Coordinates of C-alpha atoms and ligand atoms in Angstrom, one line a residue:
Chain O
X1 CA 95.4 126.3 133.9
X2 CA 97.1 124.1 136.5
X3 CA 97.5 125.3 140.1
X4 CA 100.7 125.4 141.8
X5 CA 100.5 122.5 143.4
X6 CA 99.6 120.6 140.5
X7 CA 102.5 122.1 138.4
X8 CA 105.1 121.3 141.1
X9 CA 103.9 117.6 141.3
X10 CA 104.0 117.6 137.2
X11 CA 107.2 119.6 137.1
X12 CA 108.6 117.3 139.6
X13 CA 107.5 114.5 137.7
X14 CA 109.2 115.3 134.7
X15 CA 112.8 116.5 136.9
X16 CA 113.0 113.1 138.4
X17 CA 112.5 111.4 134.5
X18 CA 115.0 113.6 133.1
X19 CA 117.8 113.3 135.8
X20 CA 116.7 109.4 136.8
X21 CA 116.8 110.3 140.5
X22 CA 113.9 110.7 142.9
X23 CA 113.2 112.4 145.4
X24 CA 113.3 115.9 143.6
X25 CA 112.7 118.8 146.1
X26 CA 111.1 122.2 144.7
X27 CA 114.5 124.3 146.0
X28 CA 116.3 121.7 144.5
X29 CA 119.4 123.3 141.6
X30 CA 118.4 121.5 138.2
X31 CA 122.8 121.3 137.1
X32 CA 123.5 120.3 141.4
X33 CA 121.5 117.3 140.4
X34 CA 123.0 116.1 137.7
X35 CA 121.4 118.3 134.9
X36 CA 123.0 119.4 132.2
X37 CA 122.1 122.1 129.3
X38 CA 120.8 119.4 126.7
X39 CA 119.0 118.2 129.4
X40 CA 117.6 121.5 130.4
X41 CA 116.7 122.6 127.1
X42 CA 115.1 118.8 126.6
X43 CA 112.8 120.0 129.6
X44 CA 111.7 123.2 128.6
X45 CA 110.8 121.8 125.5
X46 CA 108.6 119.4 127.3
X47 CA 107.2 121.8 129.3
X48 CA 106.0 123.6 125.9
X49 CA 105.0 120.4 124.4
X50 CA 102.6 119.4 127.8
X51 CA 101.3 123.2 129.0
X52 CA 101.8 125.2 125.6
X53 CA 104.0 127.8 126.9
X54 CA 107.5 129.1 126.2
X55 CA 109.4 129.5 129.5
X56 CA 112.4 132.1 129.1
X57 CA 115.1 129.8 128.4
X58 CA 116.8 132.0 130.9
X59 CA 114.9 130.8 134.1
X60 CA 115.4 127.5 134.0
X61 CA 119.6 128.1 132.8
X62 CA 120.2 130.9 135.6
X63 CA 117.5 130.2 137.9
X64 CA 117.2 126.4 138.3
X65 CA 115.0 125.4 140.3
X66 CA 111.8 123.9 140.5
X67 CA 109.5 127.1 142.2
X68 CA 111.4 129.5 140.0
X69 CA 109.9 127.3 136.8
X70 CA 106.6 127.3 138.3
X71 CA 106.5 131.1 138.8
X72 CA 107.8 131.7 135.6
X73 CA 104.4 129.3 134.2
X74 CA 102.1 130.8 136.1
X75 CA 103.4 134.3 135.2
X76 CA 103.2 133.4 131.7
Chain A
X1 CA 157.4 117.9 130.2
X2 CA 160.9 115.5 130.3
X3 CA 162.7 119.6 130.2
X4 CA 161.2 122.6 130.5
X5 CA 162.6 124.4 127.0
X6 CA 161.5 128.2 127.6
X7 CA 161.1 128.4 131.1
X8 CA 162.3 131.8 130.8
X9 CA 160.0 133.0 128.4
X10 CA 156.7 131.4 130.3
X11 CA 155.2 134.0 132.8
X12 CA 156.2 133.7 136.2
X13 CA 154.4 130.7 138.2
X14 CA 153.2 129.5 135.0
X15 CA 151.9 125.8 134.3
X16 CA 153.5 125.9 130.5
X17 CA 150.8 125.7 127.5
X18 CA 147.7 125.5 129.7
X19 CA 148.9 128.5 131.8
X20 CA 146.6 131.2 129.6
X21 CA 148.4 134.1 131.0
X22 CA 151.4 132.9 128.4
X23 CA 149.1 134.1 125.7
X24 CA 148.2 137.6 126.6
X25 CA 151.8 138.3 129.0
X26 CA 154.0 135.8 127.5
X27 CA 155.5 134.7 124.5
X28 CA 154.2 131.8 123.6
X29 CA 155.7 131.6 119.7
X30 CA 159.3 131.5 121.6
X31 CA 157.8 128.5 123.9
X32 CA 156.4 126.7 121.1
X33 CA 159.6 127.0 118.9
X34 CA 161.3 125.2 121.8
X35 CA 159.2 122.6 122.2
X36 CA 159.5 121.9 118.5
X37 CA 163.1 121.7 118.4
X38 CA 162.9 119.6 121.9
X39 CA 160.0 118.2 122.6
X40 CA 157.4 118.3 120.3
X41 CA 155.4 115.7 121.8
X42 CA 155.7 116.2 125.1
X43 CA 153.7 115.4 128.9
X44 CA 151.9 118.8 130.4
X45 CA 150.7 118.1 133.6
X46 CA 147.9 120.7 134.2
X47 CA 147.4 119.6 138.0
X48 CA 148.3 116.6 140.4
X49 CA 146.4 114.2 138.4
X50 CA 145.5 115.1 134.7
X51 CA 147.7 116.9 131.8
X52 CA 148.1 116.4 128.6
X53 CA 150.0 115.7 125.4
X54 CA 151.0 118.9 123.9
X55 CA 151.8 118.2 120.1
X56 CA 153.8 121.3 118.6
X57 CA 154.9 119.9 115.1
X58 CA 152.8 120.4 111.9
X59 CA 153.3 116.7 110.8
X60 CA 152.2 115.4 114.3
X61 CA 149.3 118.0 114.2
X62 CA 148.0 116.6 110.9
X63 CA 148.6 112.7 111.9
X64 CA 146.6 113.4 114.9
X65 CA 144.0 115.6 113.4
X66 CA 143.2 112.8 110.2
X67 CA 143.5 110.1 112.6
X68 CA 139.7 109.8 113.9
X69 CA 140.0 105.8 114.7
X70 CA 142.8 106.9 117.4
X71 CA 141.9 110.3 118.4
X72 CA 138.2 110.7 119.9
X73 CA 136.8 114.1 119.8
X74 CA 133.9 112.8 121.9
X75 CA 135.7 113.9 125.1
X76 CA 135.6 117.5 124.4
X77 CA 137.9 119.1 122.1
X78 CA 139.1 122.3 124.2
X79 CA 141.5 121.8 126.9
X80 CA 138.8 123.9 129.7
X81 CA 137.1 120.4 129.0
X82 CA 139.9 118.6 130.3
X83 CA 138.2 116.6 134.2
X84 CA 134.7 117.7 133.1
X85 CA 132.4 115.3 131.0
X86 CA 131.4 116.2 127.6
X87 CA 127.6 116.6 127.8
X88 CA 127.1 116.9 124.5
X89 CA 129.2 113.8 123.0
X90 CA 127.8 111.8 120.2
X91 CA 125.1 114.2 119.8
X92 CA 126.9 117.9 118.6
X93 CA 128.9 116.9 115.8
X94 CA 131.4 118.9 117.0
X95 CA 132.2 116.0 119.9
X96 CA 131.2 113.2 117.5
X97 CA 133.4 111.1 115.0
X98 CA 132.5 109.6 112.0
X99 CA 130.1 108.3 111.1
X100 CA 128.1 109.9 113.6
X101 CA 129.8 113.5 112.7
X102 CA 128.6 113.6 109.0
X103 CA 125.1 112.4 109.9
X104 CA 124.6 115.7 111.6
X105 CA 127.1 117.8 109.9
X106 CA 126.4 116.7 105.8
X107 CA 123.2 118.6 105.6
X108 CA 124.8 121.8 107.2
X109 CA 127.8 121.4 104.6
X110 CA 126.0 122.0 101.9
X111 CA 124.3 125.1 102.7
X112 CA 128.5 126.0 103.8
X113 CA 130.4 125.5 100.5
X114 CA 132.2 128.6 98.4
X115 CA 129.5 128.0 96.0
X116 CA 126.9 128.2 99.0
X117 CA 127.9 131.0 101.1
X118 CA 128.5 133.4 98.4
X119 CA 124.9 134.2 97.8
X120 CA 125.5 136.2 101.0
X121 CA 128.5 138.4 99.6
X122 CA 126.7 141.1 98.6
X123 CA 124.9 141.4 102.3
X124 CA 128.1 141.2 103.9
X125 CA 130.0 144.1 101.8
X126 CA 127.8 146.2 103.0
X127 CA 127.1 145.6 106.1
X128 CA 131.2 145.4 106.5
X129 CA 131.0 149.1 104.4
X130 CA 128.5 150.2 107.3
X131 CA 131.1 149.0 110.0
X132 CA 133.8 151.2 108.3
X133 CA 132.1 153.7 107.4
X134 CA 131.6 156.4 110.7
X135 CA 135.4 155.3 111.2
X136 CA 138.6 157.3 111.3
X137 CA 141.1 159.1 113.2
X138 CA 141.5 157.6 116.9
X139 CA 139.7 154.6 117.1
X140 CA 139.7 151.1 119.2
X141 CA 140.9 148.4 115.6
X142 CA 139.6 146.0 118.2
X143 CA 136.0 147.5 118.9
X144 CA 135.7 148.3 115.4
X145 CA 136.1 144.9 114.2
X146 CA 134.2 143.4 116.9
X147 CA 130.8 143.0 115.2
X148 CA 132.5 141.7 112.1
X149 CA 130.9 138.1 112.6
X150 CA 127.3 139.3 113.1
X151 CA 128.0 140.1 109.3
X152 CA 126.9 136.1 108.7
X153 CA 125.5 134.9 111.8
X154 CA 122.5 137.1 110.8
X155 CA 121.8 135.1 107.5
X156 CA 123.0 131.9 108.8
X157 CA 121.2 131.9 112.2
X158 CA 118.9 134.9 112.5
X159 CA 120.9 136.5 115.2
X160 CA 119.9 140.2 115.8
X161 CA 122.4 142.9 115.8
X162 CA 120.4 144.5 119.2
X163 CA 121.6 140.7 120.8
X164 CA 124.9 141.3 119.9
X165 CA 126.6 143.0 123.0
X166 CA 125.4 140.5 125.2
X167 CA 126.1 137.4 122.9
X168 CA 130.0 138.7 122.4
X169 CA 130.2 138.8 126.0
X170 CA 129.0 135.0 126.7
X171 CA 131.0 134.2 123.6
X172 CA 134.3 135.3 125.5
X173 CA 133.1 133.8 128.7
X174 CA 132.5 130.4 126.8
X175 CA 136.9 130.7 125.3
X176 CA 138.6 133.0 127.6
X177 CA 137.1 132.7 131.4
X178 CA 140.2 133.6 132.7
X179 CA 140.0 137.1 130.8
X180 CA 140.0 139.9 133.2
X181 CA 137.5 141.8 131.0
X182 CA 134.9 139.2 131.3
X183 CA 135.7 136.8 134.5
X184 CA 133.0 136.8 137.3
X185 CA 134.0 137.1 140.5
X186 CA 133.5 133.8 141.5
X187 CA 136.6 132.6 139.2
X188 CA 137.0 130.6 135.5
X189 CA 134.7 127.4 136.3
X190 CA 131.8 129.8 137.4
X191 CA 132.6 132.0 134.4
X192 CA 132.6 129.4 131.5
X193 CA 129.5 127.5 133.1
X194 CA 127.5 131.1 133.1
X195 CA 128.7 131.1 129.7
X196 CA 127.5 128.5 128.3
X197 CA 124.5 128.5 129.9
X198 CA 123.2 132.2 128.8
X199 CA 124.4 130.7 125.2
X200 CA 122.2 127.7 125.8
X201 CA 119.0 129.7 127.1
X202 CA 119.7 132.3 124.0
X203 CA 119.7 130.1 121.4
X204 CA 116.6 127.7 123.1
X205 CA 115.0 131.1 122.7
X206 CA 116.1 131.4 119.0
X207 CA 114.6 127.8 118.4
X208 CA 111.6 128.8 120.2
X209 CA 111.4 131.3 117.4
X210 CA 112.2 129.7 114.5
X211 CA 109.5 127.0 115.0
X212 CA 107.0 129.6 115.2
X213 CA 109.1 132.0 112.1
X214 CA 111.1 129.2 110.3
X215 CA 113.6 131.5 108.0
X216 CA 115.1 128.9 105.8
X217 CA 118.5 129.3 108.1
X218 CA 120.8 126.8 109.9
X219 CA 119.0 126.7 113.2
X220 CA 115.6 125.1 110.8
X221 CA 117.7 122.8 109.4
X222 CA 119.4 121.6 112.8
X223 CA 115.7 121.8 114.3
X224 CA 114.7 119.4 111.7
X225 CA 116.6 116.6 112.0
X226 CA 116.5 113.4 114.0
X227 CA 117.7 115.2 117.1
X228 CA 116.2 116.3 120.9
X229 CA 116.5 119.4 121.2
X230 CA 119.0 119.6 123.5
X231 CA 121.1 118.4 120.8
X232 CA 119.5 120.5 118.4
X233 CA 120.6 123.8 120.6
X234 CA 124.4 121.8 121.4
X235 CA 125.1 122.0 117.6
X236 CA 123.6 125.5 117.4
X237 CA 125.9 126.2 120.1
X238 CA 128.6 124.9 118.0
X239 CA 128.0 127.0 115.1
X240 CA 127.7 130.9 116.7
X241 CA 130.9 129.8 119.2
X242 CA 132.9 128.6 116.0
X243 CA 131.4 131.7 114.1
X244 CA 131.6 134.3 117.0
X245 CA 134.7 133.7 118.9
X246 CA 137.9 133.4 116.1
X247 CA 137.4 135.8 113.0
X248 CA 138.2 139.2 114.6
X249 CA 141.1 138.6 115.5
X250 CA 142.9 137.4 111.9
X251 CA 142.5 141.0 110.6
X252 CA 143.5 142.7 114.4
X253 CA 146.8 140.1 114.3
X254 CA 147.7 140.5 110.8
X255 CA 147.5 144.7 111.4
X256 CA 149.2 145.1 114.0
X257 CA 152.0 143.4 112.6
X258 CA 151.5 145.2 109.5
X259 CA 151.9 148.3 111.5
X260 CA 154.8 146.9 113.5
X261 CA 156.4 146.2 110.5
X262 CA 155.5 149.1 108.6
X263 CA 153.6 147.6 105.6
X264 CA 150.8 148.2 106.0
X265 CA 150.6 150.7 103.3
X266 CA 152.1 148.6 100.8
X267 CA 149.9 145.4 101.2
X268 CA 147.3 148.1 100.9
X269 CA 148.6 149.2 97.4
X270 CA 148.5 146.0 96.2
X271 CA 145.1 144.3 96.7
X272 CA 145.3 142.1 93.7
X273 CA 146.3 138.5 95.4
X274 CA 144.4 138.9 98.2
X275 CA 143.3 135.5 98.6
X276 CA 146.8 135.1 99.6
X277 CA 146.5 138.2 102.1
X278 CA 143.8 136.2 103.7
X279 CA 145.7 132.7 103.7
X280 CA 148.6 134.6 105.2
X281 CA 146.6 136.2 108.1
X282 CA 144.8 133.3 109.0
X283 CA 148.2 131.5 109.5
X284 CA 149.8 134.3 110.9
X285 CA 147.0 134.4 113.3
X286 CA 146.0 131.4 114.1
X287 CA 143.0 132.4 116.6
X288 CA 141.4 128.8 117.4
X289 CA 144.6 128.2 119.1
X290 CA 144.3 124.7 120.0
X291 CA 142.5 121.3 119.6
X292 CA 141.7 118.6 121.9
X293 CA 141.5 115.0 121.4
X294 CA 141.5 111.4 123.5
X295 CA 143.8 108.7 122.8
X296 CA 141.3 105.7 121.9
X297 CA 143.8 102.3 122.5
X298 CA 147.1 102.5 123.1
X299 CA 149.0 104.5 120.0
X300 CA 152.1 106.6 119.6
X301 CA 152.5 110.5 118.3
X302 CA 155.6 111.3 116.5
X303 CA 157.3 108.2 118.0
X304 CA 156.2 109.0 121.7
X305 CA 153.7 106.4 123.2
X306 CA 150.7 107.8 124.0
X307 CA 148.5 105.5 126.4
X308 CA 144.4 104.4 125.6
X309 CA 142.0 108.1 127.4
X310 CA 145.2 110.2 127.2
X311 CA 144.6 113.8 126.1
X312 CA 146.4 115.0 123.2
X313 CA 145.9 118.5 122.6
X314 CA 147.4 119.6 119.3
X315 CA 148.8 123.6 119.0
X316 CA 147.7 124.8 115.9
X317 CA 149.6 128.2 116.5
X318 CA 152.7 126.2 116.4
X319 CA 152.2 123.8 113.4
X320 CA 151.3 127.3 111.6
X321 CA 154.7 128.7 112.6
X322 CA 156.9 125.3 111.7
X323 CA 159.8 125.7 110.1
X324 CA 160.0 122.2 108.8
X325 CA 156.9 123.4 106.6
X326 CA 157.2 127.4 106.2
X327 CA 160.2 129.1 105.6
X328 CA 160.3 131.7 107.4
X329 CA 157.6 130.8 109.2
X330 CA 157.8 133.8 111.9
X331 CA 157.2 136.9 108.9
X332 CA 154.1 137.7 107.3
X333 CA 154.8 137.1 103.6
X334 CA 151.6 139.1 101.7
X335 CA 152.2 136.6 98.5
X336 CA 153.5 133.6 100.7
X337 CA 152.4 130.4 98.3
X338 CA 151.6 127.7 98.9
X339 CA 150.6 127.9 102.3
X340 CA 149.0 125.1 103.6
X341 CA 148.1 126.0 107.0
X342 CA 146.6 124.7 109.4
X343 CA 144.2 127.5 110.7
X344 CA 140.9 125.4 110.2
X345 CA 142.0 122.5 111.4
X346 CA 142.3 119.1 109.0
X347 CA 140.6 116.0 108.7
X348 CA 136.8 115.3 108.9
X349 CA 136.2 118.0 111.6
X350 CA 137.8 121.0 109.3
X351 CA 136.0 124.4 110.0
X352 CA 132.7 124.3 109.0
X353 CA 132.5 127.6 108.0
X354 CA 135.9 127.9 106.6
X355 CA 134.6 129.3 102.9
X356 CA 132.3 131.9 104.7
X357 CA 135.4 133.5 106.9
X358 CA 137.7 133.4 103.8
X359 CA 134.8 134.8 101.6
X360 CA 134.7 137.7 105.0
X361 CA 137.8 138.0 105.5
X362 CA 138.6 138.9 102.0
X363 CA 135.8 141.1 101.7
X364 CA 136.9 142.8 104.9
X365 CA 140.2 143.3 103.5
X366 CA 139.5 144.9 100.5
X367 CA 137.2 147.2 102.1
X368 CA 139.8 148.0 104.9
X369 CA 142.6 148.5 102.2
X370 CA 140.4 150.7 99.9
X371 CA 138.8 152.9 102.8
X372 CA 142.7 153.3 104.9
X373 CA 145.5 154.9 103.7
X374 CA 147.4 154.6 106.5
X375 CA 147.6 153.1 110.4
X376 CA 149.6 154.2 113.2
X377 CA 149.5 152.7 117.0
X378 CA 148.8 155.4 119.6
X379 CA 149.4 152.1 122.1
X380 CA 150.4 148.8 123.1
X381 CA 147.7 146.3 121.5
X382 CA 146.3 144.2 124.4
X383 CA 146.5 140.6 123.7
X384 CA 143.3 138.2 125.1
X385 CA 144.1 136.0 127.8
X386 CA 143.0 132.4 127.1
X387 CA 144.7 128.8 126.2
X388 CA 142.0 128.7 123.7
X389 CA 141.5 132.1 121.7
X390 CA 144.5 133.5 120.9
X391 CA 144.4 137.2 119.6
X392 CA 144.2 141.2 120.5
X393 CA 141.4 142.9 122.8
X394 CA 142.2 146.7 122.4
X395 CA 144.0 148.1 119.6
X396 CA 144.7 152.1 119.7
X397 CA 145.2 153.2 116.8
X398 CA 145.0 156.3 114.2
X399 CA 143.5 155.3 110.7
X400 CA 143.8 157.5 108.1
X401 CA 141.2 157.2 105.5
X402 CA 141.8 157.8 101.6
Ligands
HEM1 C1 138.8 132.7 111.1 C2 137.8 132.1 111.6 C3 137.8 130.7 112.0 C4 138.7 129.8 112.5 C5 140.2 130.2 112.7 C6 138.1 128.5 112.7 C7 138.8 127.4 113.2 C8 138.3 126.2 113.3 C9 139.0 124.9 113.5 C10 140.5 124.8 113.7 C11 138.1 123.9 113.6 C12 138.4 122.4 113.9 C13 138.0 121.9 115.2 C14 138.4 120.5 115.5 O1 139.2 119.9 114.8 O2 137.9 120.0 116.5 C15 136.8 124.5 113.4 C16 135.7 123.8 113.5 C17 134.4 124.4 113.3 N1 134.2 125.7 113.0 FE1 135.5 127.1 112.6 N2 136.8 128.6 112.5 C18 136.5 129.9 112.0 C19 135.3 130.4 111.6 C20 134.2 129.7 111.7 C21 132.9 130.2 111.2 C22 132.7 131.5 110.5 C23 132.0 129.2 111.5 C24 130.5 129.2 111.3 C25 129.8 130.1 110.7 C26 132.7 128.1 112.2 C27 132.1 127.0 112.6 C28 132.8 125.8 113.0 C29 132.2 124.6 113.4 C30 130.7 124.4 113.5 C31 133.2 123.7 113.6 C32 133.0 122.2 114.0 C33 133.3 121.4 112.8 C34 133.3 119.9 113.1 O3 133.6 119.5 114.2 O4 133.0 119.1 112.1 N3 134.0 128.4 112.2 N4 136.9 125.8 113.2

């Protein structure tokens, strides 16, 4: 299992691809920078795809940030 | 608007068609009959910079509706959509045109014909016979028909009955945010983006478990096409807000007048052409009130030049009640034949799940007409307050039962 730091630096990876834009901070609001819900449901498919796990949909879609995601891995 | 026909009969400070307090306060049949006679393709200015061309007649309606060289759907087809972008264009059929639109919508057709859906009629009798069944005396014709379209979103999309609460109220926050029953605090924007959003994350979560459970349903098939998934869930989307939001409120619309008018017991007594009943309602009803579409090159409507990126937003509550095409057009007529209306839309982007909500509605019917004797209102029915939706919330009533 990744550590923290490494999910935030892969998670962040992966933001900055979707929404074309760099830098992505961990506070950052997924839909404030330009996300939208295909995109978001792109990414949590990704995230599935790369760690194996199903984030509640919900997180990312009502919670969007970066450190909410991460939590949500590392809780699951 | 070159004059404002039916001022009068528009709530005060209203903005006209876009104003959705005209549909639960107002009267917007009296508006729309105006703008028929006067101006049936005329300019609604929604702010200081966009409006829209509001298209009242049911020969316009049609033109516009077949017409998918000149009129995009790609820019969103609901006027809410009107300033935002369309996320989803080209890749929800939905907000595609052809050919795009039957690449992703052929494959669900076929699983959506008469002959297709009606595999599922014996499911849906009795689960409409379970929703009937504990009723009687006072009761809420509103709340009681309000689970009406789990009856096929279970079979079509796996959608559990326990989800059902929650997914009716994202479903009214997605058509009618400025609804007092379901607006947040934070106003109409916040309320359809909150939405839309719990829809999204509820139905990644469904395709989460269909991969792992695949049930043979419409959410596999979408998941196994050429699509990301974000598409995949935009088209699911699609499908539960066409299915959730419109078919309640044909049989709440067509009862209440029925009780208005006192008929109800007679259309009751005779059953027999009640394919006609359900034609009837649905035109009476009209729920999906409107459609939205974008001018593609410069092109005219009925005569008035409409300019290339110009919304034209066609009224599908008015074409319904044109005179031109329906005599009589304001009076439910039980037998009224033919009745080519325009409930479902036309063209290439006609309701997908047209057969299953005749085959429903007809089932519901029967069951309603063979279980009730009798209605009478104990109250005002409340009437929903959005552009988009157009139908009853609350419903007091007493039903008798045979
Ligand atoms: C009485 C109930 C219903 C009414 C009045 C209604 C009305 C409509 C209308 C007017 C359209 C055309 C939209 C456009 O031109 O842009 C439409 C499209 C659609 N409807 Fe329905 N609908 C109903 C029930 C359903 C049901 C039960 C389903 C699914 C199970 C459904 C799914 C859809 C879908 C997916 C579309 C998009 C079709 C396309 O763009 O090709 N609808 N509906």
């Amino acid at each position: 299992m990744p550590t923290r730091p490494e999910l935030e630096a892969m998670l962040t990876r992966l933001w900055s691809e979707k929404l074309n834009i760099t830098p992505v901070g961990v506070e950052d609001n997924f839909f404030a920078l330009g996300g939208d819900s295909l995109l978001a449901a792109d990414l949590l498919m990704d995230v599935y795809e790369q760690f194996g796990i199903e984030v509640d949909a919900a997180v990312l879609f009502l919670k969007p940030t970066i450190a909410e995601l991460v939590d949500e891995v590392l809780a699951a | 608007m070159s004059s404002p026909p039916g001022d009068h009969i528009c709530p005060r400070g209203g903005t006209g068609l876009a104003d959705p307090a005209l549909y639960d306060v107002g009267d917007p049949h009296a508006v729309w009959r105006a703008l028929r006679r006067r101006d049936p393709v005329g300019w609604h200015p929604v702010d200081d910079r966009s409006g829209f061309w509001a298209v009242t007649r049911y020969a316009d309606v049609r033109a516009v509706l077949t017409d998918h060289a000149g009129f995009t759907s790609t820019g969103g087809v609901m006027l809410s959509m009107i300033g935002r972008p369309e996320p989803a264009r080209d890749q929800q059929f939905a907000a595609s045109d052809p050919p795009r639109h039957g690449l992703i919508r052929g494959p669900l057709q076929r699983q959506m014909t008469g002959r297709a859906v009606a595999r599922h009629a014996p499911a849906i009798r009795s689960f409409v016979r379970e929703m009937l069944r504990p009723a009687g005396g006072d009761l809420d014709f509103a709340e009681l028909t309000s689970t009406l379209p789990l009856a096929f979103l279970k079979p079509l999309m796996g959608i559990r009955a326990a989800d059902w609460p929650d997914l009716a109220r994202w479903v009214s926050m997605s058509v009618a945010e400025h609804d007092r029953d379901v607006m947040l605090p934070d106003g109409p924007s916040a309320t359809l983006d909150r939405g839309h959003r719990e829809l999204f994350a509820y139905l990644l979560n469904l395709l989460f478990e269909h991969r792992r459970q695949p049930r043979g349903d419409l959410v596999d098939l979408l998941g196994a096409m050429p699509l990301r998934p974000g598409a995949v869930v935009a088209n699911c989307y699609s499908v539960l807000l066409g299915g959730a939001a419109a078919i309640p409120h044909v049989p709440r619309v067509a009862l209440a007048e029925l009780i208005r008018l006192g008929r109800y017991e007679e259309w009751a007594r005779h059953p027999q052409r009640i394919d006609r009943v359900v034609e009837e309602a649905l035109r009476f009803a009209t729920p999906a009130g409107h459609f939205m579409r974008l001018a593609t090159r410069d092109t005219s409507v009925g005569g008035v030049p409409v300019a290339a990126g110009e919304p034209v937003v066609v009224w599908l509550g008015s074409a319904n009640r044109d005179e031109a095409v329906f005599a009589d057009a304001d009076t439910l007529h039980p037998d009224r034949h033919p009745n080519r209306h325009l409930a479902f839309g036309d063209g290439r982007h006609y309701c997908l799940g047209s057969a299953m909500a005749r085959m429903t509605l007809r089932i519901f019917f029967e069951e309603l007409f063979a279980t009730f004797s009798s209605f009478e209102p104990t109250g005002e029915p409340e009437r929903v307050r959005s552009a988009w939706l157009h139908g009853i919330k609350r419903m007091p009533v007493v039903g008798r039962r045979r």
